[in-house]
Structure formats: structure tokens, C-alpha cells
PDB file of C-alpha atoms in Angstrom:
ATOM      1  CA  MET A   1       0.000   0.000   0.000  1.00 93.00           C
ATOM      2  CA  THR A   2       1.157   3.514  -0.683  1.00 95.00           C
ATOM      3  CA  LEU A   3       1.170   6.036   2.121  1.00 96.00           C
ATOM      4  CA  ALA A   4      -1.856   7.736   0.557  1.00 97.00           C
ATOM      5  CA  GLN A   5      -3.695   4.389   0.509  1.00 97.00           C
ATOM      6  CA  VAL A   6      -2.777   3.750   4.140  1.00 97.00           C
ATOM      7  CA  GLU A   7      -4.110   7.178   5.112  1.00 97.00           C
ATOM      8  CA  ALA A   8      -7.358   6.652   3.189  1.00 96.00           C
ATOM      9  CA  THR A   9      -7.769   3.179   4.697  1.00 95.00           C
ATOM     10  CA  ALA A  10      -7.180   4.450   8.237  1.00 95.00           C
ATOM     11  CA  ARG A  11      -9.554   7.371   7.794  1.00 95.00           C
ATOM     12  CA  ALA A  12     -12.260   5.044   6.443  1.00 94.00           C
ATOM     13  CA  ALA A  13     -11.736   2.545   9.274  1.00 91.00           C
ATOM     14  CA  HIS A  14     -12.262   5.222  11.914  1.00 90.00           C
ATOM     15  CA  THR A  15     -15.198   6.963  10.204  1.00 91.00           C
ATOM     16  CA  GLY A  16     -17.758   8.019  12.778  1.00 91.00           C
ATOM     17  CA  GLN A  17     -15.379   7.567  15.720  1.00 90.00           C
ATOM     18  CA  THR A  18     -14.518  10.469  17.990  1.00 90.00           C
ATOM     19  CA  ASP A  19     -11.862  11.050  20.599  1.00 86.00           C
ATOM     20  CA  LYS A  20     -12.506  11.818  24.280  1.00 82.00           C
ATOM     21  CA  ALA A  21     -13.043  15.476  23.384  1.00 81.00           C
ATOM     22  CA  GLY A  22     -15.646  14.613  20.749  1.00 86.00           C
ATOM     23  CA  ARG A  23     -13.392  15.437  17.781  1.00 89.00           C
ATOM     24  CA  PRO A  24     -13.252  13.174  14.702  1.00 94.00           C
ATOM     25  CA  TYR A  25     -10.751  10.413  15.457  1.00 93.00           C
ATOM     26  CA  ALA A  26      -9.006  10.890  12.116  1.00 95.00           C
ATOM     27  CA  GLU A  27      -7.677  14.211  13.445  1.00 95.00           C
ATOM     28  CA  HIS A  28      -5.678  12.275  16.048  1.00 95.00           C
ATOM     29  CA  LEU A  29      -4.338   9.869  13.438  1.00 96.00           C
ATOM     30  CA  GLN A  30      -3.276  12.755  11.224  1.00 97.00           C
ATOM     31  CA  ALA A  31      -1.594  14.556  14.132  1.00 97.00           C
ATOM     32  CA  VAL A  32       0.350  11.419  15.082  1.00 97.00           C
ATOM     33  CA  ALA A  33       1.420  10.835  11.469  1.00 98.00           C
ATOM     34  CA  GLU A  34       2.492  14.465  11.119  1.00 98.00           C
ATOM     35  CA  GLY A  35       4.350  14.221  14.423  1.00 98.00           C
ATOM     36  CA  VAL A  36       6.241  11.163  13.205  1.00 98.00           C
ATOM     37  CA  ARG A  37       7.155  12.968   9.986  1.00 98.00           C
ATOM     38  CA  ALA A  38       8.284  16.076  11.912  1.00 98.00           C
ATOM     39  CA  ARG A  39      10.448  13.909  14.186  1.00 97.00           C
ATOM     40  CA  GLY A  40      12.251  12.446  11.160  1.00 98.00           C
ATOM     41  CA  GLY A  41      10.272   9.241  10.809  1.00 98.00           C
ATOM     42  CA  ASP A  42      10.317   7.287   7.567  1.00 98.00           C
ATOM     43  CA  GLU A  43       7.371   6.142   5.433  1.00 98.00           C
ATOM     44  CA  GLU A  44       7.017   2.842   7.285  1.00 98.00           C
ATOM     45  CA  GLN A  45       6.733   4.685  10.599  1.00 98.00           C
ATOM     46  CA  ILE A  46       4.298   7.212   9.130  1.00 98.00           C
ATOM     47  CA  ALA A  47       2.151   4.356   7.813  1.00 98.00           C
ATOM     48  CA  ALA A  48       2.243   2.764  11.274  1.00 98.00           C
ATOM     49  CA  ALA A  49       1.212   6.097  12.786  1.00 98.00           C
ATOM     50  CA  TRP A  50      -1.894   6.184  10.595  1.00 98.00           C
ATOM     51  CA  LEU A  51      -2.727   2.636  11.724  1.00 97.00           C
ATOM     52  CA  HIS A  52      -1.469   2.795  15.318  1.00 95.00           C
ATOM     53  CA  ASP A  53      -4.921   2.447  16.914  1.00 92.00           C
ATOM     54  CA  ALA A  54      -6.620   0.366  14.215  1.00 91.00           C
ATOM     55  CA  VAL A  55      -6.238  -3.055  15.856  1.00 91.00           C
ATOM     56  CA  GLU A  56      -6.594  -1.765  19.417  1.00 87.00           C
ATOM     57  CA  ASP A  57      -9.845   0.011  18.539  1.00 82.00           C
ATOM     58  CA  ASP A  58     -11.145  -2.989  16.547  1.00 84.00           C
ATOM     59  CA  ALA A  59     -11.204  -0.949  13.335  1.00 85.00           C
ATOM     60  CA  PHE A  60      -9.162  -3.809  11.833  1.00 90.00           C
ATOM     61  CA  SER A  61      -8.384  -7.293  13.044  1.00 89.00           C
ATOM     62  CA  ALA A  62      -4.883  -8.572  13.650  1.00 89.00           C
ATOM     63  CA  GLN A  63      -5.530 -10.928  10.726  1.00 93.00           C
ATOM     64  CA  TRP A  64      -6.290  -7.977   8.432  1.00 93.00           C
ATOM     65  CA  LEU A  65      -2.993  -6.417   9.490  1.00 93.00           C
ATOM     66  CA  ARG A  66      -1.070  -9.660   8.870  1.00 92.00           C
ATOM     67  CA  GLU A  67      -2.535  -9.906   5.361  1.00 95.00           C
ATOM     68  CA  ALA A  68      -2.295  -6.220   4.450  1.00 95.00           C
ATOM     69  CA  ALA A  69       0.108  -5.102   1.731  1.00 97.00           C
ATOM     70  CA  LEU A  70       2.381  -3.390   4.230  1.00 97.00           C
ATOM     71  CA  SER A  71       6.014  -3.913   5.144  1.00 97.00           C
ATOM     72  CA  SER A  72       6.722  -6.305   7.981  1.00 97.00           C
ATOM     73  CA  ARG A  73       8.340  -3.396   9.850  1.00 98.00           C
ATOM     74  CA  THR A  74       5.144  -1.316   9.633  1.00 97.00           C
ATOM     75  CA  LYS A  75       3.108  -4.282  10.864  1.00 97.00           C
ATOM     76  CA  ASP A  76       5.565  -4.896  13.711  1.00 97.00           C
ATOM     77  CA  ILE A  77       5.324  -1.253  14.805  1.00 98.00           C
ATOM     78  CA  VAL A  78       1.515  -1.291  14.751  1.00 97.00           C
ATOM     79  CA  LEU A  79       1.449  -4.468  16.840  1.00 96.00           C
ATOM     80  CA  ALA A  80       4.064  -3.085  19.233  1.00 97.00           C
ATOM     81  CA  VAL A  81       2.005   0.020  20.005  1.00 97.00           C
ATOM     82  CA  THR A  82      -1.253  -1.936  20.271  1.00 96.00           C
ATOM     83  CA  LYS A  83      -2.186  -2.309  23.931  1.00 94.00           C
ATOM     84  CA  ARG A  84      -3.283  -5.784  24.979  1.00 93.00           C
ATOM     85  CA  ALA A  85      -6.010  -6.562  27.479  1.00 91.00           C
ATOM     86  CA  GLY A  86      -4.610  -7.001  30.970  1.00 95.00           C
ATOM     87  CA  GLU A  87      -1.111  -5.965  29.944  1.00 95.00           C
ATOM     88  CA  SER A  88       0.911  -3.944  32.427  1.00 96.00           C
ATOM     89  CA  PRO A  89       2.279  -0.558  31.366  1.00 96.00           C
ATOM     90  CA  GLU A  90       5.780  -1.944  31.977  1.00 97.00           C
ATOM     91  CA  ALA A  91       5.280  -4.863  29.572  1.00 98.00           C
ATOM     92  CA  TYR A  92       3.730  -2.537  27.008  1.00 98.00           C
ATOM     93  CA  ALA A  93       6.699  -0.160  27.232  1.00 98.00           C
ATOM     94  CA  GLU A  94       9.179  -3.047  26.974  1.00 98.00           C
ATOM     95  CA  ARG A  95       7.560  -4.235  23.734  1.00 98.00           C
ATOM     96  CA  ILE A  96       7.650  -0.743  22.253  1.00 98.00           C
ATOM     97  CA  LEU A  97      11.311  -0.310  23.192  1.00 98.00           C
ATOM     98  CA  ALA A  98      12.172  -3.736  21.731  1.00 98.00           C
ATOM     99  CA  THR A  99      10.571  -2.977  18.352  1.00 98.00           C
ATOM    100  CA  PRO A 100      12.664  -0.898  15.949  1.00 98.00           C
ATOM    101  CA  GLY A 101      10.808   2.250  14.937  1.00 98.00           C
ATOM    102  CA  ALA A 102       7.974   1.921  17.448  1.00 98.00           C
ATOM    103  CA  LEU A 103       9.257   4.424  20.016  1.00 98.00           C
ATOM    104  CA  LEU A 104       8.979   7.331  17.579  1.00 98.00           C
ATOM    105  CA  VAL A 105       5.363   6.447  16.779  1.00 98.00           C
ATOM    106  CA  LYS A 106       4.452   6.129  20.457  1.00 98.00           C
ATOM    107  CA  GLU A 107       6.282   9.370  21.271  1.00 98.00           C
ATOM    108  CA  SER A 108       4.188  11.200  18.678  1.00 98.00           C
ATOM    109  CA  ASP A 109       1.005   9.536  19.952  1.00 97.00           C
ATOM    110  CA  LEU A 110       1.766  10.576  23.532  1.00 97.00           C
ATOM    111  CA  ALA A 111       2.643  14.115  22.454  1.00 96.00           C
ATOM    112  CA  HIS A 112      -0.728  14.568  20.781  1.00 95.00           C
ATOM    113  CA  ASN A 113      -2.631  12.840  23.575  1.00 93.00           C
ATOM    114  CA  ALA A 114      -0.968  15.087  26.166  1.00 92.00           C
ATOM    115  CA  ASP A 115      -1.470  18.309  24.211  1.00 92.00           C
ATOM    116  CA  PRO A 116      -2.732  20.829  26.804  1.00 92.00           C
ATOM    117  CA  VAL A 117      -5.224  22.291  24.311  1.00 90.00           C
ATOM    118  CA  ARG A 118      -6.659  18.845  23.650  1.00 90.00           C
ATOM    119  CA  LEU A 119      -6.746  17.962  27.354  1.00 92.00           C
ATOM    120  CA  GLY A 120      -8.169  21.364  28.250  1.00 91.00           C
ATOM    121  CA  VAL A 121     -11.644  20.513  26.982  1.00 91.00           C
ATOM    122  CA  LEU A 122     -11.948  17.496  29.294  1.00 92.00           C
ATOM    123  CA  ASP A 123     -13.302  17.557  32.822  1.00 92.00           C
ATOM    124  CA  ALA A 124     -10.691  18.068  35.540  1.00 95.00           C
ATOM    125  CA  ALA A 125     -10.701  14.481  36.829  1.00 95.00           C
ATOM    126  CA  THR A 126     -10.246  12.983  33.360  1.00 93.00           C
ATOM    127  CA  ARG A 127      -7.595  15.563  32.462  1.00 94.00           C
ATOM    128  CA  GLU A 128      -5.629  14.775  35.638  1.00 95.00           C
ATOM    129  CA  ARG A 129      -5.925  10.999  35.188  1.00 95.00           C
ATOM    130  CA  LEU A 130      -4.776  11.136  31.572  1.00 95.00           C
ATOM    131  CA  THR A 131      -1.947  13.574  32.303  1.00 95.00           C
ATOM    132  CA  GLU A 132      -0.591  11.182  34.933  1.00 95.00           C
ATOM    133  CA  LYS A 133      -1.051   8.171  32.642  1.00 95.00           C
ATOM    134  CA  TYR A 134       0.824   9.808  29.767  1.00 95.00           C
ATOM    135  CA  ALA A 135       3.620  11.066  32.038  1.00 95.00           C
ATOM    136  CA  ARG A 136       4.086   7.581  33.465  1.00 96.00           C
ATOM    137  CA  MET A 137       4.308   6.028  29.999  1.00 97.00           C
ATOM    138  CA  ARG A 138       6.794   8.693  28.873  1.00 97.00           C
ATOM    139  CA  ALA A 139       8.925   7.835  31.909  1.00 97.00           C
ATOM    140  CA  LEU A 140       8.741   4.083  31.220  1.00 97.00           C
ATOM    141  CA  LEU A 141       9.843   4.761  27.638  1.00 98.00           C
ATOM    142  CA  GLY A 142      12.700   7.012  28.723  1.00 97.00           C
ATOM    143  CA  LEU A 143      11.199  10.080  27.061  1.00 95.00           C
ATOM    144  CA  VAL A 144      12.129  13.234  28.942  1.00 81.00           C
ATOM    145  CA  GLY A 145      11.006  16.828  28.577  1.00 65.00           C
TER     146      GLY A 145
END
């Protein structure tokens, strides 16, 4: 798949979905992909950014991902950043760190998730919970600043 096809596929898969702030979910995907590009990511990482929540959010199955016309590296990154039921944050971070290219995608995801403007529209309790969650994951991944 070309990067344009990956983007179109991801947008279609998340049609009708919104984020916690009620915004179209595709805006988050685009922000993460743009963040990966801005951080020097390559096309495989950008493709993974577009698809980073697809399996986790049940937009696509793991089987779809295995069979998709994507590089094995892109697939590995998507699976690395896909949270698993019952998985500890430590195990999740270890998998990301062990998968080449995945840290940059997760860093961009966390940056957009923790954007103060984005968090600012949430109620105080949710904003505080998510801020702590994202800070903890950044620490587990060794991301500072």
C-alpha cells in the first residue's frame, strides 16, 4: 500500500469515531502521522502512525494487518504500540522499546494525547488521570522533557 492508501484506509476505518473530546478520530491519526514525519520518521513509521490504533480500537483485526500489503516493519510497529487486554504498562513499554521504529510512533502519539489544548476541553478528573497516565508512559519509555 502507498502512504496515501494507508491514510485513506485508516480514515475510512475510523469513520464516525470520535476522541474523548468529541473530535473526529481521524484528526488524532493525522496529528500522530504528522508528528512522526516532523520527528524524522520514515514512510514505514508514518504508515504505522496512521494505523497505530486500528487493531486496538477494533477498526481492523490482527488478521487484516497480517494480510495487508504493508512492510513487515510497519506491521511490527503497529502491533508493538497496540495495547493488549490485561497488559501492564511496563510490559507494554518493553515491547515498544524492543521494536525498531515503534518508540517514535508512540512518542508522537503521547505528544498529541498530552497536548494541553486537547486535554483542556476534558473535565478536571479525566484531564488529571490522563496527564498522569501519559507522564508515566513517557517515563517508562525514557522520554524526557
